[in-house]
Every structure is written in C-alpha cells, then in structure tokens.
PDB file of C-alpha atoms in Angstrom:
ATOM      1  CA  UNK A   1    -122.827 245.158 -18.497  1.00  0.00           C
ATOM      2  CA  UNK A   2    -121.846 243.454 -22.218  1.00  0.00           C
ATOM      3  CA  UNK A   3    -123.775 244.389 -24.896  1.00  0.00           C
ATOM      4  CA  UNK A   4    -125.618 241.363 -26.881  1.00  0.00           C
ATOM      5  CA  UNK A   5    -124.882 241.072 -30.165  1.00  0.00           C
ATOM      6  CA  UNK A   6    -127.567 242.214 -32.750  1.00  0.00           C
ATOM      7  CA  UNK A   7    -126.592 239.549 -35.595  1.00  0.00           C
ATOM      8  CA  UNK A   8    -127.292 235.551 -34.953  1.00  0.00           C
ATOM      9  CA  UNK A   9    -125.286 233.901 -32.641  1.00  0.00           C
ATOM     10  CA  UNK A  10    -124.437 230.887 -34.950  1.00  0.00           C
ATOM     11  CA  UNK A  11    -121.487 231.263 -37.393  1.00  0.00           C
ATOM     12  CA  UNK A  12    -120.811 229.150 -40.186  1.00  0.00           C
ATOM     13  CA  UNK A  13    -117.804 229.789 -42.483  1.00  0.00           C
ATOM     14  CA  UNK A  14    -119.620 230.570 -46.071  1.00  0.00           C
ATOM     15  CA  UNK A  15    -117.628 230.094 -49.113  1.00  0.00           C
ATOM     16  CA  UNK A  16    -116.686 232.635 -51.394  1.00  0.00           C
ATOM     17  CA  UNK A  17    -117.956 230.875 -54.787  1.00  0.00           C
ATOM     18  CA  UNK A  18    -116.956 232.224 -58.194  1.00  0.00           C
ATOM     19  CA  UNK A  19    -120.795 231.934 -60.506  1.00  0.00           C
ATOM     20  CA  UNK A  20    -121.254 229.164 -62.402  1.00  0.00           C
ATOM     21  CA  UNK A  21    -121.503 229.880 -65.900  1.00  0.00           C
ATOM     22  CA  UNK A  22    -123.492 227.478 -68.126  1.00  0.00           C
ATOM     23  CA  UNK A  23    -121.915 226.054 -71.371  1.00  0.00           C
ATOM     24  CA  UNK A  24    -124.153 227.338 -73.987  1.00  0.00           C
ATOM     25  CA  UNK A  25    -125.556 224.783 -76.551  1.00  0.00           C
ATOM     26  CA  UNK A  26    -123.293 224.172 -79.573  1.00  0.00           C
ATOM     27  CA  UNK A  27    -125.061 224.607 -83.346  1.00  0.00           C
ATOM     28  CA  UNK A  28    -123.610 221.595 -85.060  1.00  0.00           C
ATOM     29  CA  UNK A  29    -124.812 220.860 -88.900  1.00  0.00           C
ATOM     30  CA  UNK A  30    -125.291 217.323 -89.931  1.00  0.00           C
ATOM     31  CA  UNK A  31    -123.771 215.717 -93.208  1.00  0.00           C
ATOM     32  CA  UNK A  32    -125.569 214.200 -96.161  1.00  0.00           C
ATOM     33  CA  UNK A  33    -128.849 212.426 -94.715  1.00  0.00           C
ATOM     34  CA  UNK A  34    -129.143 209.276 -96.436  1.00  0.00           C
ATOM     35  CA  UNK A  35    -132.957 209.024 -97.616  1.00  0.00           C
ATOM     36  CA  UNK A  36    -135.343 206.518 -95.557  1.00  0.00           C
ATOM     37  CA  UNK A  37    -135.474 202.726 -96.381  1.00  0.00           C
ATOM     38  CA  UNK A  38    -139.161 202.639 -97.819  1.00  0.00           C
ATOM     39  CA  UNK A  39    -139.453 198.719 -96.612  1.00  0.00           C
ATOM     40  CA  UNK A  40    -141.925 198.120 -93.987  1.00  0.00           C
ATOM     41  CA  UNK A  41    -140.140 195.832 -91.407  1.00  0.00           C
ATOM     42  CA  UNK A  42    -142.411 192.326 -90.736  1.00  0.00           C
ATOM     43  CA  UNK A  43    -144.775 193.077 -88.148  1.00  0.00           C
ATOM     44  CA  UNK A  44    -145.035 189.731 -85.904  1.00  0.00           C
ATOM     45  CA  UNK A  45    -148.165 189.231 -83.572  1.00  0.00           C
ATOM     46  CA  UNK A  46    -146.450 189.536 -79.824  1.00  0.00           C
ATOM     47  CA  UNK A  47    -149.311 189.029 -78.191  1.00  0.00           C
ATOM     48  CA  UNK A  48    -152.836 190.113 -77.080  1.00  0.00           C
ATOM     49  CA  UNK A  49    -153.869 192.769 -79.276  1.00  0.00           C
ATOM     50  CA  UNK A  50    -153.458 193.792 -82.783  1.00  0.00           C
ATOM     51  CA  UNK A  51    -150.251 194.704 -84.938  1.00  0.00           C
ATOM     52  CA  UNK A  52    -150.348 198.330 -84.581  1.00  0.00           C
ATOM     53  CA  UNK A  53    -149.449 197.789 -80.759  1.00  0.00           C
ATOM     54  CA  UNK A  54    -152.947 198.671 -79.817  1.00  0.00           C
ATOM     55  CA  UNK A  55    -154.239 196.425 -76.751  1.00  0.00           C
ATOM     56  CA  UNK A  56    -157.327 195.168 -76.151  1.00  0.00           C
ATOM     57  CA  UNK A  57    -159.672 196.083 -73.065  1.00  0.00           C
ATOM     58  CA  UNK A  58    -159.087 193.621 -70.380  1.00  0.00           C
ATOM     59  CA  UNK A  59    -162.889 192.709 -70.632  1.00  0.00           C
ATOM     60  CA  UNK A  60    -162.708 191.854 -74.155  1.00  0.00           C
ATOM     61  CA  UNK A  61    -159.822 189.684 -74.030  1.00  0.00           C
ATOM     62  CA  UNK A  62    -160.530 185.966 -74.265  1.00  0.00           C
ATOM     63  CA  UNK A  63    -158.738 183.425 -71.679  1.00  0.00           C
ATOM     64  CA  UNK A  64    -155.313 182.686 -73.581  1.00  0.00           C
ATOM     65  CA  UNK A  65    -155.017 186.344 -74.154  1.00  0.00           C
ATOM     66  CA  UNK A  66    -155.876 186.968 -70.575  1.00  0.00           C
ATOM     67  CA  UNK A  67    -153.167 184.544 -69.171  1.00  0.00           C
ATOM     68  CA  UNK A  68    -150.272 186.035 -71.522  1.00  0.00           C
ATOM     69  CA  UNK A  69    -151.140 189.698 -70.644  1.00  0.00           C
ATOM     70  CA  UNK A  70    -151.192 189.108 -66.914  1.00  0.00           C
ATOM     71  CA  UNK A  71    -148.119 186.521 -67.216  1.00  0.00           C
ATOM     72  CA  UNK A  72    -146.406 189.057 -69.104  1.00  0.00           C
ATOM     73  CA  UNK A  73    -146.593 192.055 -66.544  1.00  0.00           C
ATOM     74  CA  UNK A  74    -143.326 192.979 -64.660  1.00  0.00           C
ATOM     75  CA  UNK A  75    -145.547 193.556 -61.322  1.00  0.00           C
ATOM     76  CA  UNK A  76    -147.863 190.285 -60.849  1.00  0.00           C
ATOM     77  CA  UNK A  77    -151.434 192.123 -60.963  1.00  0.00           C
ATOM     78  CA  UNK A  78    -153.933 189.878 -58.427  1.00  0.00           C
ATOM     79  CA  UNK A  79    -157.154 188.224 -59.681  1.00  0.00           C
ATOM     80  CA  UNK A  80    -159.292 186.186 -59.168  1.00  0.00           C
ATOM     81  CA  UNK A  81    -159.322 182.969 -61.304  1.00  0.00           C
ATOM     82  CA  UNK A  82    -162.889 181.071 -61.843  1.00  0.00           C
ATOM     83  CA  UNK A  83    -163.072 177.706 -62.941  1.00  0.00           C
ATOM     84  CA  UNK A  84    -165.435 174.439 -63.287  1.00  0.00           C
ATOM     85  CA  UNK A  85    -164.720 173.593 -59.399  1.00  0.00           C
ATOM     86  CA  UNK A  86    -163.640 176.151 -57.429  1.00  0.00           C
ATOM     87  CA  UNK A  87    -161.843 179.277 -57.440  1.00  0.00           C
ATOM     88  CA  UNK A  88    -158.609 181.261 -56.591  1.00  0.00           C
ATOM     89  CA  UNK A  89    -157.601 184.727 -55.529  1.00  0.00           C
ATOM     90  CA  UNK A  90    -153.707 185.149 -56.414  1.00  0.00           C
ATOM     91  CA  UNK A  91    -151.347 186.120 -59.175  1.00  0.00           C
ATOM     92  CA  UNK A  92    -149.449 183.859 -62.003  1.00  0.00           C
ATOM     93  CA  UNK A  93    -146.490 182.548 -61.077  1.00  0.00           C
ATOM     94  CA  UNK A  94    -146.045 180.275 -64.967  1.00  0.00           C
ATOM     95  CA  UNK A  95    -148.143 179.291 -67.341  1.00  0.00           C
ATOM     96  CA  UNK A  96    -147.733 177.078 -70.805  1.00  0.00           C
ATOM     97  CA  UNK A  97    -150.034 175.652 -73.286  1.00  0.00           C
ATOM     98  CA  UNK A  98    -152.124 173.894 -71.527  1.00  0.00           C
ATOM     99  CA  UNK A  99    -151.880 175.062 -67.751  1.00  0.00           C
ATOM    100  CA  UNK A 100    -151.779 178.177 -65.871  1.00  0.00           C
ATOM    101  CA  UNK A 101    -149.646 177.922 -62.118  1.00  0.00           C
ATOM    102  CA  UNK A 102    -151.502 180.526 -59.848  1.00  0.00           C
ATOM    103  CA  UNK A 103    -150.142 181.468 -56.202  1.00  0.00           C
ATOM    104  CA  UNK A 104    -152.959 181.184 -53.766  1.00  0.00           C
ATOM    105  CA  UNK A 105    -152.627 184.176 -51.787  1.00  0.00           C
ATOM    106  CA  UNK A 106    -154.318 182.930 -48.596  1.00  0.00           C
ATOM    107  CA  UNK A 107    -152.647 179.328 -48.235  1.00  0.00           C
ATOM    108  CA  UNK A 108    -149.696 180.340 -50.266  1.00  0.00           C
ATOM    109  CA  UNK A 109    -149.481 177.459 -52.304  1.00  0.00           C
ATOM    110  CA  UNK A 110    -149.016 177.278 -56.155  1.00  0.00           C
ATOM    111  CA  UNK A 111    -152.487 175.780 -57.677  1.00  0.00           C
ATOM    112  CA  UNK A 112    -152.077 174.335 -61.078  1.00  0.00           C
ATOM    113  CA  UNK A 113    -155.202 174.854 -63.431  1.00  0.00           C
ATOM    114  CA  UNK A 114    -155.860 173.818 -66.886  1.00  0.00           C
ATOM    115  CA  UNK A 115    -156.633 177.046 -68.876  1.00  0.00           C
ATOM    116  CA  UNK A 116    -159.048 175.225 -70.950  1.00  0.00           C
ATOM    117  CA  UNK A 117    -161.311 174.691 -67.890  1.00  0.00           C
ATOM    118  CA  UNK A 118    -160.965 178.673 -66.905  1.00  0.00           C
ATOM    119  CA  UNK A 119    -163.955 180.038 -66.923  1.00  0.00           C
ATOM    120  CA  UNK A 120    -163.596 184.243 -65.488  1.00  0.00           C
ATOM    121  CA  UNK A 121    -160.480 186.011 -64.726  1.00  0.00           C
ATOM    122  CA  UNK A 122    -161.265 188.913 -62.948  1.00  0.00           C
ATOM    123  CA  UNK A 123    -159.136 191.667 -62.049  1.00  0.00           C
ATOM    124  CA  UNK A 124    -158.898 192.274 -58.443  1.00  0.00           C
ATOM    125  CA  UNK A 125    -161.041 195.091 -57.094  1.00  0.00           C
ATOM    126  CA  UNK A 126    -163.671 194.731 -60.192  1.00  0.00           C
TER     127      UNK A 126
END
C-alpha cells in the first residue's frame, strides 16, 4: 500500500519575493513665502443662498430659488410640481426666466409650466 501524503494535494509555484521597502518621506524646506494679498476677492451671488456659501433649507426657499437649486443638481432630484391647474410628479429637464420644462414621469412627456403660476414644489418622499 502507498502512503498518502500529509501536506495538501494542490501545488502552486510561490514566488520567492525580495520585501518591499517603502521610500521614506523626504523633509524639503520651502523658500521665502511671499506674505498674503490682504484684498478680499468680489463675492458674486451664484445662486440660492447667501455669499458665505451657506444654503438655504429647501422649505425656506422661494420658487425661483427652488427651480435653480433643483436645475442645478448633477442627479435630477424628483418632485412634485403644484400649480393653478394641475400638477406633476417628475424632475427638470430646463428652465429660463419665465418657464420651467418638467419630465412627467408617468407619460414621459416634457410639460412646460410658467414658474410664475407655481404654486408648491415638493420634494419627493416629503
């Protein structure tokens, strides 16, 4: 009779690697700082919110300031959009002056609406 093995029966060819030795951070000394401009660069008004870059609660936002945030958002945030008439669940495709261009989410159509007659914009889920 053979004798089994004691070790595993699968064998892989392991490298013999060398340890990696990290390159230590260098201490490099900077020259002659030049001293800080003391002018205060014009702060322009972007958007909803005030100067110093804080933003408003969603719920204290008027309609304009509404339209621009949600317009403005990289990932269209669904709501639902209230007006004289009727109403809309979707997400803004465009918007300018005087109307907002909303993309129904159930019939898939882009509804045009003044903002002037918006009345609620609620977010979706609230």
């Amino acid at each position: 009779m053979m004798k089994k093995p004691s070790g595993p029966l699968l064998y892989i060819g392991q490298p013999h690697l060398q340890p990696v030795q990290p390159v230590m951070q260098e201490v490099v000394k900077a020259g002659a700082v030049e001293p800080a401009k003391t002018a205060k660069p014009d702060v322009e008004k972007t958007g909803p919110g005030s100067a110093s870059g804080i933003l408003k609660p969603f719920r204290e936002m008027d309609t304009t300031e509404k339209v621009l945030y949600l317009a403005k958002r990289r990932i269209p945030v669904p709501c639902r959009f209230e007006w004289s008439d009727s109403s809309v669940r979707g997400t803004i495709e465009k918007f300018d002056e005087v109307h907002v261009w909303i993309l129904d989410e159930e019939s898939h159509e882009i509804v045009p609406v003044p903002i002037a007659e918006i009345l609620h914009i609620r977010l979706a889920g609230t």
